[in-house]
Each structure stands twice: as structure tokens, then as C-alpha cells.
Coordinates of C-alpha atoms and ligand atoms in Angstrom, one line a residue:
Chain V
X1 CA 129.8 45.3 97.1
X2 CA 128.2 47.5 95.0
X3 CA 124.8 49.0 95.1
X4 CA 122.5 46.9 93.2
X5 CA 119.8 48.3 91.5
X6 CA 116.9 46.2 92.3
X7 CA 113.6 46.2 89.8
X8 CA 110.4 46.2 91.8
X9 CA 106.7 45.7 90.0
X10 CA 104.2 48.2 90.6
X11 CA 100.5 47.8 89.3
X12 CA 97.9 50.7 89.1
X13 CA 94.6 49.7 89.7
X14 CA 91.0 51.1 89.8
X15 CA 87.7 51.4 88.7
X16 CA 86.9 52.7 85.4
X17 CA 87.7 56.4 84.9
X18 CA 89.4 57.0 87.8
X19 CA 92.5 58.0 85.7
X20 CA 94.5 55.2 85.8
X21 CA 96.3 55.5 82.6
X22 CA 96.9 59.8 83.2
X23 CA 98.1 58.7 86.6
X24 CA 100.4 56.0 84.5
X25 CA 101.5 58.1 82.0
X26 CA 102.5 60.7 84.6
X27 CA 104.7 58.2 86.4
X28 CA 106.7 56.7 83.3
X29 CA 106.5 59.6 81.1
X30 CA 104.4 58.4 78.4
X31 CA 107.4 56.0 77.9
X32 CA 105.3 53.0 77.3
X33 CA 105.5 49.2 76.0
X34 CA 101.6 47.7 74.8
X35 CA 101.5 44.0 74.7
X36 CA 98.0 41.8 75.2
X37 CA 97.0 39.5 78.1
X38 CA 98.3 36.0 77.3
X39 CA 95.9 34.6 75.6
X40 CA 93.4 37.9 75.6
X41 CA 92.8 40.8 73.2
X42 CA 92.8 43.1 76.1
X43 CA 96.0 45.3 75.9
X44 CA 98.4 45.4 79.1
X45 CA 100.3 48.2 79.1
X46 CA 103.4 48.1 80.7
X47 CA 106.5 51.1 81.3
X48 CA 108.8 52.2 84.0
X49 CA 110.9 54.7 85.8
X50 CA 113.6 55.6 88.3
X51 CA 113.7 56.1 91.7
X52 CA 116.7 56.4 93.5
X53 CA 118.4 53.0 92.6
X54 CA 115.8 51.2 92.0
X55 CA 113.5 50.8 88.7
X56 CA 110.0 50.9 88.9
X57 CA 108.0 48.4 86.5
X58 CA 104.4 50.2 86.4
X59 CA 101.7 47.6 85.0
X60 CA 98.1 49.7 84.0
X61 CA 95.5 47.1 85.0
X62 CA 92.1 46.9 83.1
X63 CA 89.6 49.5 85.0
X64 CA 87.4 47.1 87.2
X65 CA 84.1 48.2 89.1
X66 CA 84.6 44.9 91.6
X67 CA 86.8 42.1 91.4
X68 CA 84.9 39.2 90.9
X69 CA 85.6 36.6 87.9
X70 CA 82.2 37.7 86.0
X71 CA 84.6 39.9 83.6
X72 CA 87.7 39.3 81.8
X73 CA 88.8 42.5 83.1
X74 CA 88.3 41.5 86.5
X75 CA 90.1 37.9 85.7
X76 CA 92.6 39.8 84.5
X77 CA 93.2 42.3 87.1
X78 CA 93.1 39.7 89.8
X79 CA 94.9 37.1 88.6
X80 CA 97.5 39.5 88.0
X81 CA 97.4 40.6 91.4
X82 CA 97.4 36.8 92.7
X83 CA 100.2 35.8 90.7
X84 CA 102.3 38.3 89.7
X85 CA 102.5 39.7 93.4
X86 CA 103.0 42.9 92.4
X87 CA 105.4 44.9 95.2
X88 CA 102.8 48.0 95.8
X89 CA 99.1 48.3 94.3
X90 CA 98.4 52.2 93.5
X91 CA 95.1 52.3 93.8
X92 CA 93.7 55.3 91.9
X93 CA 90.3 56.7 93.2
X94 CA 88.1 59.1 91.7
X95 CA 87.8 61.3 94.8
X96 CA 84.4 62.6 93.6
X97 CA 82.9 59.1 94.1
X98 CA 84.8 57.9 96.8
X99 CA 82.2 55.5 98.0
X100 CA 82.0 53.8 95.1
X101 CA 85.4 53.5 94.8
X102 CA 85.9 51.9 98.0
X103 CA 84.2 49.2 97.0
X104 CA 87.2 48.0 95.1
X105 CA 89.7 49.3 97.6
X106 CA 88.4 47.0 100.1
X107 CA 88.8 43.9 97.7
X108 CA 92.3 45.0 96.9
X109 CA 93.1 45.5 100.2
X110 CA 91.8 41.9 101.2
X111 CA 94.6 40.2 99.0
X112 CA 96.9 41.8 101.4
X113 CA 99.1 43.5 98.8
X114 CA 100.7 46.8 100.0
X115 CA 98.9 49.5 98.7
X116 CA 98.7 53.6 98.3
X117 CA 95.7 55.1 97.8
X118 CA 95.8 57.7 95.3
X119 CA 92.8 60.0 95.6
X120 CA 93.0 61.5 91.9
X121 CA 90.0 64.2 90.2
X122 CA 90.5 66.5 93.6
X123 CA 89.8 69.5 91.7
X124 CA 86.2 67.7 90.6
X125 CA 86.1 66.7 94.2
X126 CA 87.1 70.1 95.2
X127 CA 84.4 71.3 93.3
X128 CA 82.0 69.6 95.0
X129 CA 82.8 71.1 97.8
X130 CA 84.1 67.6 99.3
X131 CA 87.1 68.2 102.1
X132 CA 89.1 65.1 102.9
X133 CA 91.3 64.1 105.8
X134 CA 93.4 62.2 103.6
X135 CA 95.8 61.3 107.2
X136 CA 92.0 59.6 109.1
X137 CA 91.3 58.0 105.6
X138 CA 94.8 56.3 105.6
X139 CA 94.6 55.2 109.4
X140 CA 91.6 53.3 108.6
X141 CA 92.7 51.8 105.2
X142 CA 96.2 51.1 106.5
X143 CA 97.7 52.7 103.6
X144 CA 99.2 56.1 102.6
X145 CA 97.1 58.3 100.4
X146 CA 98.2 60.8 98.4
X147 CA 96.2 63.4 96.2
X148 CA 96.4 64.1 92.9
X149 CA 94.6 65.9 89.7
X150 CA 96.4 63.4 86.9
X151 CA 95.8 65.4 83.9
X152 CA 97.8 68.3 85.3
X153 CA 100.6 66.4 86.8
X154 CA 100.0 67.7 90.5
X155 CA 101.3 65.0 92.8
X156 CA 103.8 63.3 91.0
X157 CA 106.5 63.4 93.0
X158 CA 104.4 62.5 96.3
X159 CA 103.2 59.3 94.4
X160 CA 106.7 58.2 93.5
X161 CA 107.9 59.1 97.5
X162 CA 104.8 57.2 98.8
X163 CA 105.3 53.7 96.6
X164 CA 109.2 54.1 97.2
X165 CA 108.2 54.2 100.8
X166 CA 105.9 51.6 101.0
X167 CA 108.2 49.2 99.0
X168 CA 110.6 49.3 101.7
X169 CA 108.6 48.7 104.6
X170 CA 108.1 45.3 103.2
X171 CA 104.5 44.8 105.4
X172 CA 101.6 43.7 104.0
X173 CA 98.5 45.8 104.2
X174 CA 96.8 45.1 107.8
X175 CA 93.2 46.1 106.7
X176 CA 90.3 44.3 107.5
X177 CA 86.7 44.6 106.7
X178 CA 84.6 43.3 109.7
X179 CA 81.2 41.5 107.9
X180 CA 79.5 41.8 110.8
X181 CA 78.7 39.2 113.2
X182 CA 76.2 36.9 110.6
X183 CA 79.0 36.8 108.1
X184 CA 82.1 36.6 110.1
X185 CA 80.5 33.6 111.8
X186 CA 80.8 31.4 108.7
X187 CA 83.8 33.4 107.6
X188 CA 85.8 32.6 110.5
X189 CA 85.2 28.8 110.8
X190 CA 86.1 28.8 106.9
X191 CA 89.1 31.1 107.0
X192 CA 90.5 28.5 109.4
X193 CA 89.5 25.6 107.5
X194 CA 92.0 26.7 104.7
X195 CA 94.7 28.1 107.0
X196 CA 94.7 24.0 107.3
X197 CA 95.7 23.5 103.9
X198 CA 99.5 24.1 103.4
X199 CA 99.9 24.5 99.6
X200 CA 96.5 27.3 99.6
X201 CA 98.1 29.4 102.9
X202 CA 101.7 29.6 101.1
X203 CA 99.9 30.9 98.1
X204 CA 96.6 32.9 98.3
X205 CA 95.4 35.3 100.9
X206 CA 93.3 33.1 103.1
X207 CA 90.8 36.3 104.2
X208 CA 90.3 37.1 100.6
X209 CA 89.5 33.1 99.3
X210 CA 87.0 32.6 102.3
X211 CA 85.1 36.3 101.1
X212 CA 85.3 34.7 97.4
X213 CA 84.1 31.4 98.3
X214 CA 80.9 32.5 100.3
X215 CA 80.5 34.9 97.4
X216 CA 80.1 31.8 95.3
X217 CA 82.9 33.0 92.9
X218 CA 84.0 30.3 89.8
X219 CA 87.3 31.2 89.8
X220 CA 87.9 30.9 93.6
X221 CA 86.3 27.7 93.6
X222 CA 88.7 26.7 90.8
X223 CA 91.5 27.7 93.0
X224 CA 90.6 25.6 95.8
X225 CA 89.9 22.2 93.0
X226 CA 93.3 22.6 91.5
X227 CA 95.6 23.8 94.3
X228 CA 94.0 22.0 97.6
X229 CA 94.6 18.1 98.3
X230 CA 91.4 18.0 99.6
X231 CA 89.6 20.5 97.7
X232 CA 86.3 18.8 97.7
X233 CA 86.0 18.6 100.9
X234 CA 86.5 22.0 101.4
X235 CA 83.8 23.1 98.5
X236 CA 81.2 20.9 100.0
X237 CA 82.0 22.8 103.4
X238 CA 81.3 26.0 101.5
X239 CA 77.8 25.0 100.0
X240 CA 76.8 23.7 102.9
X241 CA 77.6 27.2 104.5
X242 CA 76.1 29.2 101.7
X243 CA 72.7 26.8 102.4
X244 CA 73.0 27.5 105.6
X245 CA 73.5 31.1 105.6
X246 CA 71.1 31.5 102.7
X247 CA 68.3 29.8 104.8
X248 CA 68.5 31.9 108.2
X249 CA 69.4 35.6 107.2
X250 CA 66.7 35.0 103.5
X251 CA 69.7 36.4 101.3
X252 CA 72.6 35.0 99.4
X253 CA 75.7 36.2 101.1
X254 CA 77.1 37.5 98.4
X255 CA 74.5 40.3 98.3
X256 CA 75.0 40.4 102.5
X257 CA 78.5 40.8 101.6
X258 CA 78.4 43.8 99.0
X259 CA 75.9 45.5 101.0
X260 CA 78.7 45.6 104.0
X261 CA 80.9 46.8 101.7
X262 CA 78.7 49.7 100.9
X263 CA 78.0 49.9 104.8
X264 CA 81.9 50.1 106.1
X265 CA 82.3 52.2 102.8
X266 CA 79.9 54.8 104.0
X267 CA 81.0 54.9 107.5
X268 CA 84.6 55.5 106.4
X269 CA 83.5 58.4 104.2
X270 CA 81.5 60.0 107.2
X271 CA 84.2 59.6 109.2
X272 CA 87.0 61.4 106.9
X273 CA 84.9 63.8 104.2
X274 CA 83.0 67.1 105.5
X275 CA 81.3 68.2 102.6
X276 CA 80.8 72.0 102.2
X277 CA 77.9 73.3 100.5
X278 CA 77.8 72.0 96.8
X279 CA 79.1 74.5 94.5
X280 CA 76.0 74.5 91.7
X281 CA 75.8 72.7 89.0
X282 CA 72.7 73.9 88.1
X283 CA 74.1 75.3 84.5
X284 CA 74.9 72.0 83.3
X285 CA 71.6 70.4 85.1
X286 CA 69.6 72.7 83.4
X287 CA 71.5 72.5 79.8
X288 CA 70.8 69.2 80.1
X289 CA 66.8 69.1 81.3
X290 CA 66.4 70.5 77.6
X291 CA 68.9 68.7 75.8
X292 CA 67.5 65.4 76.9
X293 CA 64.2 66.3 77.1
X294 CA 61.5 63.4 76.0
X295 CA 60.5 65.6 73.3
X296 CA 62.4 68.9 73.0
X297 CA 65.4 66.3 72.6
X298 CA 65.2 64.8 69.5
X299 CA 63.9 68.1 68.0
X300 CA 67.3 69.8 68.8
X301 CA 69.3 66.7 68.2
X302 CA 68.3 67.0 64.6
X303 CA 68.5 70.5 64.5
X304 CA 72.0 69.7 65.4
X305 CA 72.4 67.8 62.4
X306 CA 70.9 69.9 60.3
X307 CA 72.8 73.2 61.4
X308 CA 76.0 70.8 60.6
X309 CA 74.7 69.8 57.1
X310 CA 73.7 73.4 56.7
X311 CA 77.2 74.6 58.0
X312 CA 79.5 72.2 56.6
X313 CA 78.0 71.2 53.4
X314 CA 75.9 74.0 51.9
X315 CA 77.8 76.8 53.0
X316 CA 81.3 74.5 52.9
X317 CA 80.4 74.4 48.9
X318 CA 79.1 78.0 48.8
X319 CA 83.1 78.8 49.8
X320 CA 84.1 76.9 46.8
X321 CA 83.4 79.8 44.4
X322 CA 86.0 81.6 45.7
X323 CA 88.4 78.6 46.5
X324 CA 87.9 77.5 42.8
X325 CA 89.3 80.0 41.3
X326 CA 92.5 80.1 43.3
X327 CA 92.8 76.1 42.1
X328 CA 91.9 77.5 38.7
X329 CA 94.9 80.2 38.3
X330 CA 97.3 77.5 39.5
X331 CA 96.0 74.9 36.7
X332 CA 96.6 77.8 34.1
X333 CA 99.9 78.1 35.4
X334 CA 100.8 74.8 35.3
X335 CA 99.7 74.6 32.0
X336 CA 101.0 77.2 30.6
X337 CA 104.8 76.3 31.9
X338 CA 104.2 72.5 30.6
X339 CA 105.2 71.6 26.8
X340 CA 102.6 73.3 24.4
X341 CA 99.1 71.6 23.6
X342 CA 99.9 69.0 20.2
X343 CA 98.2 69.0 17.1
X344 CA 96.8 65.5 17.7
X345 CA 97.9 64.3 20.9
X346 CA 99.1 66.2 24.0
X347 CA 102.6 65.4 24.5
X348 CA 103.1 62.7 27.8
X349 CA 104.9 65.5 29.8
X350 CA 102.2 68.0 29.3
X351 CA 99.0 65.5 29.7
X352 CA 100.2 63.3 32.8
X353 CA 100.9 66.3 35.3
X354 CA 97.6 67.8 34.1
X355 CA 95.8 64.7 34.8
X356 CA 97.4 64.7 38.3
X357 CA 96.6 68.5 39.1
X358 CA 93.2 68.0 37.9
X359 CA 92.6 64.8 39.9
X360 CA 94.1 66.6 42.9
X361 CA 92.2 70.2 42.3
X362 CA 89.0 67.8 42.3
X363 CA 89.4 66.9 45.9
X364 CA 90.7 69.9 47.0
X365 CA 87.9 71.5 46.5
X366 CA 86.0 69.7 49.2
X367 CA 88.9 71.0 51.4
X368 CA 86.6 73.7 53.2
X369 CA 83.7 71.4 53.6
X370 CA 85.7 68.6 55.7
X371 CA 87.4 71.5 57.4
X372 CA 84.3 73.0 58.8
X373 CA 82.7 69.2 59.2
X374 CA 85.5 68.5 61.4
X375 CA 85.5 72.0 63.5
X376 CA 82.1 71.3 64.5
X377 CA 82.3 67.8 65.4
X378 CA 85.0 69.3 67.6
X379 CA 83.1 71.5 69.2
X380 CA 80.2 69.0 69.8
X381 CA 82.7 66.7 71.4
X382 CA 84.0 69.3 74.0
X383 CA 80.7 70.7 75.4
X384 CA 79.8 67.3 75.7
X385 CA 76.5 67.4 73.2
X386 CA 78.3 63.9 71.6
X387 CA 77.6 62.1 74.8
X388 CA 73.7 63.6 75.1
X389 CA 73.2 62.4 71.6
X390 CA 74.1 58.6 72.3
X391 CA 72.1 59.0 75.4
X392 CA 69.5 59.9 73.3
X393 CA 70.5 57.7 70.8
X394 CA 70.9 54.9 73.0
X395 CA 67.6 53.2 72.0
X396 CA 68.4 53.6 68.1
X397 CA 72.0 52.5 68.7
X398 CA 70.9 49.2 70.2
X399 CA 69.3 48.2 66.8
X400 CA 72.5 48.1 65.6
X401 CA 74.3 46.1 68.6
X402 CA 76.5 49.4 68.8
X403 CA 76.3 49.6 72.8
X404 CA 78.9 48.5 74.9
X405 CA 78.4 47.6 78.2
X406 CA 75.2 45.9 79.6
X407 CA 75.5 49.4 82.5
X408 CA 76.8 52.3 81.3
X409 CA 77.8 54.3 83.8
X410 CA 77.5 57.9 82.4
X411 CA 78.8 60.0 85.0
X412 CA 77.2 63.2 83.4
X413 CA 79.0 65.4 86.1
X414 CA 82.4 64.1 84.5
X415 CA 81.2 65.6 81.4
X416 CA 80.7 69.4 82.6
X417 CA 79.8 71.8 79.9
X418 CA 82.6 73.1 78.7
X419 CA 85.1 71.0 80.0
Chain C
X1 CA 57.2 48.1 92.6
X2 CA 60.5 48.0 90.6
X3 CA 63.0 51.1 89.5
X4 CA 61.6 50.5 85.5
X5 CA 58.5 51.8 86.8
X6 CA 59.5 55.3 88.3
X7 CA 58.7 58.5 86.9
X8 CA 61.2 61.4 86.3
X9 CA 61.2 62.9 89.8
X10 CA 60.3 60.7 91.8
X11 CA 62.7 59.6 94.9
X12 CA 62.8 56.0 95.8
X13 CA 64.7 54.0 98.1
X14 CA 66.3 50.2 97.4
X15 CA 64.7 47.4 98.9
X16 CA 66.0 44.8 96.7
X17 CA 67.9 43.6 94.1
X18 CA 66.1 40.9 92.3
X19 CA 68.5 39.0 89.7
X20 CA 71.0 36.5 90.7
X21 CA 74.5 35.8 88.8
X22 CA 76.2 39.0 86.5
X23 CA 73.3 41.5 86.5
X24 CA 72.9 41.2 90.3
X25 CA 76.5 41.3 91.2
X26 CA 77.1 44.1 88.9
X27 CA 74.2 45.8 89.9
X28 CA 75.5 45.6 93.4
X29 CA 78.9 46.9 92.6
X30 CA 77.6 50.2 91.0
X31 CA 76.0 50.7 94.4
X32 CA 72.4 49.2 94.3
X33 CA 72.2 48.1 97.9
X34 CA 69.2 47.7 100.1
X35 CA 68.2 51.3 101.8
X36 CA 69.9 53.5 99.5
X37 CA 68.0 56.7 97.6
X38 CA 67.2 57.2 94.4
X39 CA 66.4 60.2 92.3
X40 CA 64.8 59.6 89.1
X41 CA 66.4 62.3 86.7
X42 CA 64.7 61.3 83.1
X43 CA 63.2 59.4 80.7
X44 CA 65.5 59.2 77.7
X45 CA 63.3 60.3 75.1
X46 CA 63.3 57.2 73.6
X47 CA 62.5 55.4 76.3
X48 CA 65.8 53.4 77.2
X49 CA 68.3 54.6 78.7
X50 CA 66.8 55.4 82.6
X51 CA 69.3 58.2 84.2
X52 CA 69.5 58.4 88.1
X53 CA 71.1 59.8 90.7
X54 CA 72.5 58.1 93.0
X55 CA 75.1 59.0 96.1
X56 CA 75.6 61.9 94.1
X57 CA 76.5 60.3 91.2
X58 CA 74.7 59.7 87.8
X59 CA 73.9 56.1 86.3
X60 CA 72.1 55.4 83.1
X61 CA 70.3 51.8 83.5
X62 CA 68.5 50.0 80.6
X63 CA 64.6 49.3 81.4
X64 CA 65.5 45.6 81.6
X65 CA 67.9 46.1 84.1
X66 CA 66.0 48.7 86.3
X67 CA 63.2 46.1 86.6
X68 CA 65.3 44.1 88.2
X69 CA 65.9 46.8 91.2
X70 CA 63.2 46.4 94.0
X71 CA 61.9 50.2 95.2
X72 CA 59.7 51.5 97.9
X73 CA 58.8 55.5 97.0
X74 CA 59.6 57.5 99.3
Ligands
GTP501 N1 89.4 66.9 86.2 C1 90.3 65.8 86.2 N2 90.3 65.0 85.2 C2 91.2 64.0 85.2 C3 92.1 63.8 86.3 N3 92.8 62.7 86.1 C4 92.5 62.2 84.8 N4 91.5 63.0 84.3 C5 90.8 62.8 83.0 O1 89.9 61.7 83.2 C6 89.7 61.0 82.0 C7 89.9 59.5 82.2 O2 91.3 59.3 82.5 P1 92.0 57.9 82.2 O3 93.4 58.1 82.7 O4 91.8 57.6 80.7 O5 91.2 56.9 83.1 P2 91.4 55.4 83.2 O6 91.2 55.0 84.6 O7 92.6 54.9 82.6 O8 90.1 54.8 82.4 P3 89.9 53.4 81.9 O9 91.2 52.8 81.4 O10 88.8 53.5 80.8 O11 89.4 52.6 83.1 C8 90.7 61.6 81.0 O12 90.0 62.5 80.2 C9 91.7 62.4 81.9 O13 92.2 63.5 81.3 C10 92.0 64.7 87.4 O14 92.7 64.6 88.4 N5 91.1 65.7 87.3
MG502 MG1 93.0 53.5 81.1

């Protein structure tokens, strides 16, 4: 028989930023296919590559903080995951905020699905003086972990080594975040109670829908209605837990259950990151104690704009004295190769190109002024000044329903000056 | 006293998050947890957004979300 060359389905998940879609791109080569989530506007960008004989199908799933089914991003993502049963799950991390991004690590890991952990931005995280032990990280997540810095390729070919790996163990990822004894005591007795329930325990991850139930999760609970023959039974058995729970520790588990999360997160990053000394980033700290000052800010932001009106539009059409003429010479020329001016009426051939040339020489003329207009929006983009103004901004915007998200996470040291 | 209420400077720690259902979840998920510290960086200068740091990160909040965050200064 001949080698078969199987097709296996990747997905690359992680919280926003993290560079999910460089670390995509880098994989497939750009070579990508953009569809929408049935039903959704939100795009779902699929592509592949070769490895050995098999072909990868990379998915790029929406960029989730959590995976809880408050977002359609999050829906998305996780039903994905649940149904799709993606192969491998590479789950990009944005080393410099490891923590944080271990709070979505964990939940992926939960759903049992094989994963790699791919600890991109570890030149920022470099920078910070952070130094990993990517092989004690791994041992504690059950997973391989591989770094990367995405925009500059490096770690490309350890990614594609690591999922092919992976794929071929075949084992599911063996992770699993203890709650502590209050938690696991209703988690355990509930775990159970589904493991009872033959069509949920072929289908979901038990662990993971007995985390989602006590977190009081819609979609969870929608799961159980649907799929479970005695799903009411089981949801009763859950708010009666949640009471319960609620009643003896004073807090809804689903804030008990974030804030061990946090806790294993925390203890995992003690346990695998030294941190040298922070290498300063007292430049950009101090370029921005000005630039967002309460009141030297909005003096400078409309200095900004004033310098651009100045720059681009008065001085822009001070150029045009000399660009005129230029314009000018080649009207005359024009003219003066084009049938000769009529006694009455210009002849069609002479009149039509002139009307063209003069209707073009018109805009031309503002040439200069867009070109400086858009060399200095450039350079206010780079240094990062665009993302001071909308901070500043922010209130102003808001008027005009222009913000996006209800938190908006502006990881200012993303943003250094300068790039 | 709530996180709307610091001042530029100030340090706090979490004691609680306050809302229930999206906001609290959410709030949660970026990291507001019981016991961890906060450094106020500014004031926007037009009030809204708040920027903090936080586990050596920075997060802008609106003043309607911040007074749902539970401090103690520290
Ligand atoms: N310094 C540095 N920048 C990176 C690295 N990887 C990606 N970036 C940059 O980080 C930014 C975000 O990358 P994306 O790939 O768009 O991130 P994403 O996870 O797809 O973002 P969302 O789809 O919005 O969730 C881009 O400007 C990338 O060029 C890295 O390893 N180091
Ligand atoms: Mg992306």
C-alpha cells in the first residue's frame, strides 16, 4: 500500500495580541483562504502547509481573553474547539504577560485537546529581562513549548517539529488545575454525576463541563439541556451546588474559580521565570508622563494638529508655486502640439484633451499637500503618538460611539517609542 | 473605597470585584482578582480612560468600570 497522505486540523488560539495571525501567516505562508463563521460576520481564516506527508489545515481562531460564552469570539473559539476537535491547539502566548495568558491556557487545556504552547514576543519578554525555563513550564502544562518572535520568523521550523510531534502521540493533554479543596469538593461529586451520562462523556470533556457549569455558563447549561436525557436533573444538581457553595465560602464560584486560575497561574510563573533586573523603560514612561498629561496633553495634542495643518496644508500649497509651473509648461506643450485654436469654436481634438489636462493639473496640484499629510500621519502612527491621542481622546470619541470594546486593554509597553 | 476613586500614584490592592455577569467576568479575566496591586499611572486628561498597572502590564479602564473594583490603599 502506499503512503497516504493524511490531512490533520490544527487551530491557533490565544488572547488578543499575542500574534496569532503572524504566528499563522508564518506557518502557511501568507497562503490564506477568509471565509465567515456560519452564521457570523466574524472572519475565520483558514490555510495550510506540508509536513512530511501529511497536510496541515491551520484554522486562526478569534483572539479570546477567557473562554466563557459572554462573547461571540469566545462562542466561536470554543465551539470550534468542542466540535471541530481540532488534532493539536497551538496556543500562542505573549511571553511578556505570561500570567495573563495562562489564564486561557488553563481553559484550553481543560478541554483536553493536545496542545503546544508557543511562547511568542520573546524579544519584548527578553527585554524585560524575563528568563524562561521553557522545559519546567512544559512539565507542568503537559505540553511542549516552543519560543518564538513571529514577526521575524524565528521558530518556525520548531513549531512545525513540535505540532508534527504532538499529532502523533495521539494523547490527550493530562493537565489539571487543582481548585483547591472548597471547589474540588463540589467539582468532584459533579464531574462524576456526568461521567453517568453516556451521550455527554462520548462527547464533551467532563472536567471542563463541571468547571463551566459551577461557573454558571449559558452555553454549558445548554449543552447539558440538549445532549443529556436527564438534563434537568443534572441542572438542578448544579444550582443547588452553586447555592450551596455561594452560601458557605460568601462568593460565587465563578469568581473562586478565576481567582485560582490567577493563583496556579502565578505559582507556575514563580516556579519557571527568574526575572533579571528590568531593562528601563523609563524613556517611553517619561515621553508619555507629558504626552498624556491632564493638562500639558491636550495642549500638545493640538499642537500636533496644528504643526500638521501648518506642515501639510500651508507649506503643502506654499510648494505649489514651484510645482505650478512645471504643470503649466506641460499644458503649453500640449497645447501647442494639439490642432490650432478656431476662429469660433476650438476644434473637438484640441478642446477635449485640454479639458482633461486641465481637470487633471487641477488635482495635481494638491499632490504635495496629501504627500506631506500622509508622511506625517506616518510618522505619528510609528512613535505611537496615534494611540496617546485616542487615549486622550477616549472621552471625546465616546460621544460619537466610536470605542470598541467596553476594556480596552492598551498595553502601552507594546507600543514602545519608536517601535 | 473603589478603583474610580484613586489618584494618579497611589498603590492599591484588590479586595473585590463588585459586578456580577459580563463586567465581572471580564474584569476577572484581565486579572482583577482579590489581593492583587495596583498602580494608578493617570488620569486621562479628560477624565475617562483610568490607565493602571497591573502585574506589570498596563490597562486602561473606564470610570464606570473601575467603580466596580473594590480597593484597600496600600
Ligand atoms: N516584538 C514582537 N512583535 C510581534 C511578535 N509576534 C507578533 N508581533 C507583532 O504583534 C502585533 C500583533 O500581532 P497579530 O499577529 O496581529 O496578533 P493576533 O494575536 O492575531 O491579534 P488579534 O487577531 O487582534 O487577536 C503585530 O504588530 C505583530 O507584528 C513577536 O514575537 N515580537
Ligand atoms: Mg489576528
Amino acid at each position: 500500500m502506499s503512503k497516504e497522505s493524511k490531512k490533520m486540523l490544527v487551530a491557533v488560539a490565544g488572547q488578543p495580541n499575542s500574534g496569532k495571525s503572524t504566528i499563522f501567516n508564518i506557518l502557511t505562508g501568507a497562503r490564506q483562504h477568509v471565509a465567515n463563521y456560519p452564521g457570523v460576520t466574524v472572519e475565520k481564516k483558514t490555510g495550510s502547509y506540508h509536513l512530511k506527508e501529511d497536510t496541515v489545515e491551520l484554522v486562526d481562531l478569534p483572539g479570546t481573553y477567557s473562554l466563557t460564552s459572554y462573547t461571540q469570539e469566545e462562542r466561536i473559539a470554543r465551539d470550534f474547539l468542542l466540535n471541530e476537535k481540532p488534532a493539536v491547539v497551538v496556543d500562542v502566548v505573549d511571553t511578556s504577560n505570561l500570567e495573563r495568558n495562562l489564564y486561557l491556557t488553563f481553559q484550553l487545556a481543560e478541554m483536553g485537546i493536545p496542545l503546544v504552547i508557543n511562547l511568542n514576543m520573546m524579544d519584548v519578554a527578553e527585554r524585560r529581562g524575563m528568563n524562561i525555563d521553557a522545559e519546567k513550564l512544559g512539565q507542568q502544562l503537559d505540553s511542549p513549548v516552543v519560543l518564538t518572535v513571529g514577526n521575524r520568523g524565528k521558530g518556525k521550523k520548531e513549531l512545525k517539529e513540535a505540532v508534527w510531534t504532538i499529532s502523533k502521540e495521539g494523547k490527550s493533554n493530562q493537565f489539571r488545575l487543582e481548585y483547591g479543596e472548597a471547589l474540588e469538593s463540589y467539582l468532584n461529586p459533579l464531574e462524576k454525576l456526568l461521567s453517568d451520562d453516556t451521550v455527554l462523556s462520548a462527547n464533551y470533556p467532563l472536567r471542563w463541563l463541571a468547571v463551566k457549569l459551577m461557573e454558571n455558563d449559558t452555553e454549558a447549561q445548554r449543552l447539558v439541556r440538549e445532549n443529556s436525557s436527564d438534563g434537568t436533573k443534572t441542572l438542578n444538581f448544579v444550582d443547588e451546588k452553586r447555592k450551596d457553595y455561594t452560601l458557605k465560602h460568601k462568593k460565587a464560584p465563578e469568581k473562586a474559580i478565576a481567582q485560582m486560575r490567577y493563583q496556579v497561574a502565578q505559582k507556575i510563573v514563580e516556579a519557571s521565570v527568574t526575572r533579571k533586573k528590568e531593562i528601563k523603560r523609563s524613556l517611553t514612561d517619561r515621553i508619555d508622563q507629558i504626552a498624556c498629561n491632564r493638562y500639558l496633553g491636550p495642549i500638545i495634542l493640538a499642537a500636533t494638529i496644528y504643526l500638521l495643518y501648518e506642515l501639510a496644508i500651508v507649506q503643502g500649497y506654499n510648494i505649489t508655486p514651484y510645482t505650478w509651473p512645471l504643470l503649466a509648461a506641460f499644458r503649453d506643450f500640449l497645447a501647442s502640439i494639439l490642432p490650432s485654436v478656431g476662429f469660433i469654436f476650438d476644434p473637438f481634438f484640441r478642446s477635449m484633451p485640454l479639458w482633461v489636462t486641465d481637470g487633471t493639473i487641477a488635482v495635481l496640484n494638491y499632490v504635495p499637500i496629501f504627500l506631506i499629510l500622509f508622511a506625517l500621519i506616518a510618522i505619528l502612527e510609528d512613535t505611537g503618538y496615534m494611540a496617546r491621542m485616542a487615549f486622550i481622546l477616549d472621552r471625546i470619541f465616546r460621544h460619537f460611539g466610536l470605542h470598541g470594546q467596553s476594556v480596552l486593554p492598551m498595553v502601552i509597553s507594546g507600543l514602545y517609542v519608536g517601535g | 473605597m473603589t478603583l474610580g476613586e484613586m489618584k494618579p500614584g497611589q498603590e492599591c490592592e484588590i479586595v473585590d470585584v463588585i459586578a456580577d455577569g459580563i463586567l465581572g467576568q471580564r474584569l476577572m479575566d484581565m486579572g482583577f482578582i482579590p489581593g492583587t496591586r495596583i498602580r494608578i499611572i493617570r488620569n486621562a486628561p479628560l477624565i475617562d480612560p483610568i490607565e493602571l498597572e497591573m502585574k506589570g502590564y498596563h490597562i486602561s479602564l473606564r470610570h464606570s468600570e473601575a467603580k466596580e473594583v473594590e480597593v484597600k490603599t496600600l
